[in-house]
Short mmCIF file of C-alpha atoms in Angstrom, two decimals:
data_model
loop_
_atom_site.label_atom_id
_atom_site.label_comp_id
_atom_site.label_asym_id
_atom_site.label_seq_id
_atom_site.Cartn_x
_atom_site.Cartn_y
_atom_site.Cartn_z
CA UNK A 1 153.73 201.83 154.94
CA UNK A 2 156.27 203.90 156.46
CA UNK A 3 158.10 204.09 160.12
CA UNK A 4 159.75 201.39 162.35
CA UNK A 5 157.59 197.82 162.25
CA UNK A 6 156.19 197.58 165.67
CA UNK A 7 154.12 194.57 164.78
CA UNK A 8 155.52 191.41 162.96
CA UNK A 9 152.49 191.48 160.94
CA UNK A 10 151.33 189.01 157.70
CA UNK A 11 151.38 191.85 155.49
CA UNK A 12 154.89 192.96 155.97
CA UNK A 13 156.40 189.43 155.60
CA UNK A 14 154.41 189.13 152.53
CA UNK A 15 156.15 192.58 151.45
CA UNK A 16 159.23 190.84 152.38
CA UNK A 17 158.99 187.99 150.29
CA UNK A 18 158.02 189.82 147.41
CA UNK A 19 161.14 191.22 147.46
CA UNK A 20 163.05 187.92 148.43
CA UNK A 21 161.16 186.46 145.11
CA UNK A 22 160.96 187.93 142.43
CA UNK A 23 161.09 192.31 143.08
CA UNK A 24 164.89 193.01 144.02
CA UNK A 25 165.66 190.73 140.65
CA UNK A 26 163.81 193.90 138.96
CA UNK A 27 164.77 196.12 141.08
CA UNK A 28 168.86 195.35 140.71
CA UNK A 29 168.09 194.52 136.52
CA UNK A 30 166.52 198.22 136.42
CA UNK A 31 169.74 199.38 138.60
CA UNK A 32 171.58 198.25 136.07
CA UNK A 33 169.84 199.35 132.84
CA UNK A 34 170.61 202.88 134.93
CA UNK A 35 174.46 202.33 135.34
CA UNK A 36 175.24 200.30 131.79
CA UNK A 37 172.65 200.97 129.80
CA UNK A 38 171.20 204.85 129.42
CA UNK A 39 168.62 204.09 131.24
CA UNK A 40 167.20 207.22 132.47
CA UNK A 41 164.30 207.02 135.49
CA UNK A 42 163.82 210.64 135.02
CA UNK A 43 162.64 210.10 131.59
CA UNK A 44 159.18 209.88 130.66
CA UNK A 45 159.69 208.22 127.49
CA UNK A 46 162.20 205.72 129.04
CA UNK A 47 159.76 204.12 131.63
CA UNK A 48 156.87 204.30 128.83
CA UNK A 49 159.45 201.88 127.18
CA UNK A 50 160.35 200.00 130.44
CA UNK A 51 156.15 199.11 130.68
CA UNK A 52 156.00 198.32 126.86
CA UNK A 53 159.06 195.96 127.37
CA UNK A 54 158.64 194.04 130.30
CA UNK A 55 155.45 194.89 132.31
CA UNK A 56 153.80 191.50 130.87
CA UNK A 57 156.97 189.53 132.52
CA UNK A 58 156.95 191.04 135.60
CA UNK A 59 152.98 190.82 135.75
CA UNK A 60 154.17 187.08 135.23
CA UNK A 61 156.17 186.64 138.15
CA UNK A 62 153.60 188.10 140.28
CA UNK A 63 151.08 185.70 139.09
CA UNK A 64 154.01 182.82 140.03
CA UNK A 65 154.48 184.33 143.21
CA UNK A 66 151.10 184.80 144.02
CA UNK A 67 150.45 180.59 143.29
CA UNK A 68 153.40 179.88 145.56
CA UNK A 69 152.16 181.73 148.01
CA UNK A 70 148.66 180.57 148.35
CA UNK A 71 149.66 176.77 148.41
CA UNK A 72 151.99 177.88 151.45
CA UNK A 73 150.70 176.67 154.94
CA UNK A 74 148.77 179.51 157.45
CA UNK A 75 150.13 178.63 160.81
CA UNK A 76 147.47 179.54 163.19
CA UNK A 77 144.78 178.34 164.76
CA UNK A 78 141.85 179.10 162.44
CA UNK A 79 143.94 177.59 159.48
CA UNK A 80 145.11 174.49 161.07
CA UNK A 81 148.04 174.85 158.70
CA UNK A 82 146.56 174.76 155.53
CA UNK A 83 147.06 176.57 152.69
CA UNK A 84 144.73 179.25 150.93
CA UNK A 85 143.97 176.89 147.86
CA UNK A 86 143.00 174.06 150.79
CA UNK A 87 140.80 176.36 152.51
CA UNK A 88 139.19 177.99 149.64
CA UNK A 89 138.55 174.17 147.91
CA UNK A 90 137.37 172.83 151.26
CA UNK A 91 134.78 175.80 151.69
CA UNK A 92 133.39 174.96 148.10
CA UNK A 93 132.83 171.66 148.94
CA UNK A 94 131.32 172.30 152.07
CA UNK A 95 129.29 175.50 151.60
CA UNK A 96 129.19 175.00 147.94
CA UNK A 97 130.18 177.31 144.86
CA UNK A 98 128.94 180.89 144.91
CA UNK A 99 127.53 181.81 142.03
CA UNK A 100 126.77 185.53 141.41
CA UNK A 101 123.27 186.00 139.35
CA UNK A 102 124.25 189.27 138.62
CA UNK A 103 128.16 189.12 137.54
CA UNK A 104 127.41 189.91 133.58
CA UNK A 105 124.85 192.92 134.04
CA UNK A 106 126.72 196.47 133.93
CA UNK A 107 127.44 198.52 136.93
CA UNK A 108 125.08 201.23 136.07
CA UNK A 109 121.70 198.53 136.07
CA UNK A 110 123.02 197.71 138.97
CA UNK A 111 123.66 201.48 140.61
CA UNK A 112 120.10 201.81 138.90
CA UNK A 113 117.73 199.32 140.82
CA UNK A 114 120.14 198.48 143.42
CA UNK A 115 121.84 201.62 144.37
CA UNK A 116 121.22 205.02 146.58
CA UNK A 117 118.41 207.19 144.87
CA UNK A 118 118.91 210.83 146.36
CA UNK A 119 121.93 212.90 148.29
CA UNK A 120 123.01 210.12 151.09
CA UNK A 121 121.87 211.13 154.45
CA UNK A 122 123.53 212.39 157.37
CA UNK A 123 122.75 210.54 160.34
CA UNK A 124 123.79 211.74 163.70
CA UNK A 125 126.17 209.44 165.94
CA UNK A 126 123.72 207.58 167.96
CA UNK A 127 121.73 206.70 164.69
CA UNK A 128 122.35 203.51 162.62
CA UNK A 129 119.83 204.17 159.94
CA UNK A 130 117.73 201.30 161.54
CA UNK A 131 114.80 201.56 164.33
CA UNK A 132 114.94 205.00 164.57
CA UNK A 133 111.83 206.99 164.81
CA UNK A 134 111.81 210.10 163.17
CA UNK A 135 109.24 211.61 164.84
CA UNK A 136 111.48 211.19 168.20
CA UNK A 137 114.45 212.98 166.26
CA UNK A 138 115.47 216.44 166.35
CA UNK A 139 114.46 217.46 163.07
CA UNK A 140 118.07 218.90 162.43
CA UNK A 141 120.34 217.97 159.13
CA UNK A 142 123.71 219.01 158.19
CA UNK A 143 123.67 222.34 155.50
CA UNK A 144 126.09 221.89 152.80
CA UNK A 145 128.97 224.43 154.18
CA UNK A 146 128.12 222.16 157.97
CA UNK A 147 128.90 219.00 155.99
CA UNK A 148 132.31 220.63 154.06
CA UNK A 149 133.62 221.57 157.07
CA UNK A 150 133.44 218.37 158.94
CA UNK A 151 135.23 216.95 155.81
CA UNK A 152 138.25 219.56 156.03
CA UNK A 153 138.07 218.93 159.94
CA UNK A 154 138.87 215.50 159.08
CA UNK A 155 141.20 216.09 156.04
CA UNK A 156 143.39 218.76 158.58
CA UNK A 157 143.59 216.00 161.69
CA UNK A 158 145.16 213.63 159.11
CA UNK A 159 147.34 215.95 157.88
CA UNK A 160 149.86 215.11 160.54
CA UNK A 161 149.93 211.16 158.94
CA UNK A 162 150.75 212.61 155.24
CA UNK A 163 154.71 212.72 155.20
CA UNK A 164 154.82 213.96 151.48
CA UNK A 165 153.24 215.57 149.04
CA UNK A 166 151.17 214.22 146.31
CA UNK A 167 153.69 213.27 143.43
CA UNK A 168 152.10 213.83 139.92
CA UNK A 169 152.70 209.76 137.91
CA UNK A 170 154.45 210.19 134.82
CA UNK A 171 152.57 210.32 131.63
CA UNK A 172 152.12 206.52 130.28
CA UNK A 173 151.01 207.54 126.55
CA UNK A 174 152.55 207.19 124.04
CA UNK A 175 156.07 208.96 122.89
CA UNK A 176 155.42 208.20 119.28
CA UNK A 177 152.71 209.87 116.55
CA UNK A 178 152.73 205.95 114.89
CA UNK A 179 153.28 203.37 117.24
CA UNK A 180 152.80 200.44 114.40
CA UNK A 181 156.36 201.66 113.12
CA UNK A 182 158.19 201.58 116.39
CA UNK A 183 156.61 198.29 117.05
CA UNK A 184 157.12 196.81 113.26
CA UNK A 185 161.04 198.19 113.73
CA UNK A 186 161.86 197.22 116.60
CA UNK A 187 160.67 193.37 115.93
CA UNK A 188 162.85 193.44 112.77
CA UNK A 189 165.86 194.19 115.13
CA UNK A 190 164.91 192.11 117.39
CA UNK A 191 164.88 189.31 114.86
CA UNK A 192 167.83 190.13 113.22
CA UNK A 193 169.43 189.67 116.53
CA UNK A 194 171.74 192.97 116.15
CA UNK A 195 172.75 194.79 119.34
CA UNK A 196 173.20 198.36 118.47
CA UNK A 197 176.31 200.11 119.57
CA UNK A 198 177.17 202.88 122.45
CA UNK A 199 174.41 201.18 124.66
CA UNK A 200 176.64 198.87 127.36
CA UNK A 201 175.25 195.66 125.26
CA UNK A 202 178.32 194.61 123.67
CA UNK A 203 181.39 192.49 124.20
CA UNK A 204 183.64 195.53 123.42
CA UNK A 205 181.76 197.88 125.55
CA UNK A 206 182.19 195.52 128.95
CA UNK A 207 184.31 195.72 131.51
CA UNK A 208 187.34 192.74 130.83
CA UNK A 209 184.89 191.35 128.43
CA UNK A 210 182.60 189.56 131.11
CA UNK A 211 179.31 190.71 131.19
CA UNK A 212 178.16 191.27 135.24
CA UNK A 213 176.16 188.15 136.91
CA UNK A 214 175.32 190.60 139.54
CA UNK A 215 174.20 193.63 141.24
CA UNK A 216 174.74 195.53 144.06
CA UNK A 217 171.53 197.29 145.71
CA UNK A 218 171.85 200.44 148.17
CA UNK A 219 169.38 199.76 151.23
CA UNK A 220 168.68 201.30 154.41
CA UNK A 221 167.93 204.61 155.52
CA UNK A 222 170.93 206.16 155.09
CA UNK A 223 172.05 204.26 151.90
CA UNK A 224 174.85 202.40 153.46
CA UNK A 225 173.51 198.70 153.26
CA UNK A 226 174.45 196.85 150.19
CA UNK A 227 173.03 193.88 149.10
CA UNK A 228 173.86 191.90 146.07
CA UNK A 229 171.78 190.60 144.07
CA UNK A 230 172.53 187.29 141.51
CA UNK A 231 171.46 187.93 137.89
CA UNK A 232 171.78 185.44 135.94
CA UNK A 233 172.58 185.84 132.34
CA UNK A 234 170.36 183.20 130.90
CA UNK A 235 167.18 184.94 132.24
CA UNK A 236 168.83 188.93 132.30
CA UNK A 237 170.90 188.99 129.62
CA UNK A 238 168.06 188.59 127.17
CA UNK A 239 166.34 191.30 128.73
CA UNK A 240 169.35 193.51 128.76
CA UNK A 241 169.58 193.31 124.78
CA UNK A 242 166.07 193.67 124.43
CA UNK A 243 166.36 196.68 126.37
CA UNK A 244 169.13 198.10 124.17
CA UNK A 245 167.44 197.07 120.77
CA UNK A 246 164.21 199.09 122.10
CA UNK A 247 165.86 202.18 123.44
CA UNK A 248 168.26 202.43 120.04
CA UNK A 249 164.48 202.07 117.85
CA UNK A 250 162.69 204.39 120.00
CA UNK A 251 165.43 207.14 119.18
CA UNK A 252 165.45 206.14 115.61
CA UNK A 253 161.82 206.48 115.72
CA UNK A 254 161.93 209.46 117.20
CA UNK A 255 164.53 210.98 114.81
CA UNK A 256 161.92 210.01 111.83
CA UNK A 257 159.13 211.17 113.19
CA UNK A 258 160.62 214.55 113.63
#
């Protein structure tokens, strides 16, 4: 989404409280891998690492937040303030449970005996593909240059929508030849408990030798809204160090390898 809200819609106070929940916590913990801990977003390698480390956790707390939300009440009239989970159990026990003959056969059976056999047709606007007569049609279909030009007439009067261009994802293989040994490695220091030095993880390396509960997050259009944002050690700490003890074995790895 992008632009001033006009409409207090469901979907953007959902986005809202995704971010009230559980996403600035990630957000402001990634912040500040970035300003303590060498954390680099232009990196390829480092957000490989950041997914290797904690994409399970925060696939977690989307699964929380996603329970939470559907026991929440709908206010409206249709709902009658109940919740998802009451709405979905009530229609199973009065419609009964759907059950899907066809779930376990593969898509391609399926695209086989159930799907379109031939180019799809183009009908013209007045036509719904039911009832028509084609004997009372003009016997006229769309050439192949016809049809790609309608689609670039379309893709051009969207254009105006498309703020940006298309931004190429970095590459998620990979950065090692042997992945076993940076795994193996980095659960022996792990274990071992030992935070490596020169990565912001240690006592010595802190500012007055207290570790930051916090972090400060730059909103707003023009960067000059600041929100902060309460990490607590006994749930980012751990993650912190874990952090540290990956990004020191991926180098050591890397130095190996090489």
């Amino acid at each position: 989404m992008w632009g001033s809200s006009t409409h207090n819609t469901r979907i953007e106070r959902l986005w809202l409280e995704v971010g009230r929940c559980f996403a600035r916590g990630w957000r402001a913990f990634f912040t500040r891998l970035e300003r303590l801990h060498n954390l680099d977003h232009n990196n390829s390698q480092h957000l490989w690492l950041l997914h290797h480390l904690f994409l399970g956790e925060i696939n977690d707390d989307c699964g929380a937040f996603e329970q939470h939300w559907n026991s929440k009440p709908i206010h409206s009239k249709e709902a009658k303030n109940q919740s998802p989970n009451a709405i979905f159990f009530l229609g199973q026990v009065e419609n009964g449970t759907y059950v899907d003959g066809l779930d376990k056969v593969h898509p391609d059976i399926l695209d086989r005996y159930y799907g379109v056999h031939g180019a799809p047709m183009q009908r013209e606007p007045h036509q719904s593909g039911a009832g028509q007569d084609p004997e009372e049609e003009e016997n006229r279909q769309l050439d192949a240059a016809s049809l790609d030009q309608v689609v670039q007439d379309i893709a051009d009067g969207q254009q105006t929508h498309v703020r940006h261009n298309a931004i190429k994802p970095p590459s998620a293989s990979s950065p090692f030849s042997d992945l076993n040994l940076f795994s193996e490695t980095f659960q022996r220091l792990e274990e071992s408990k030992f935070l490596p030095y020169g990565f912001g993880i240690r006592a010595k390396e802190w500012q007055d030798s207290i570790y930051p509960s916090s972090e400060i997050l730059v909103t707003g259009k023009r960067g000059q809204k600041e929100l902060l944002i309460s990490l607590p050690d006994e749930i980012w700490k751990s993650r912190a160090e874990r952090w540290c003890q990956g990004l020191s074995t991926m180098i050591a790895v890397q130095l190996h390898e090489t």
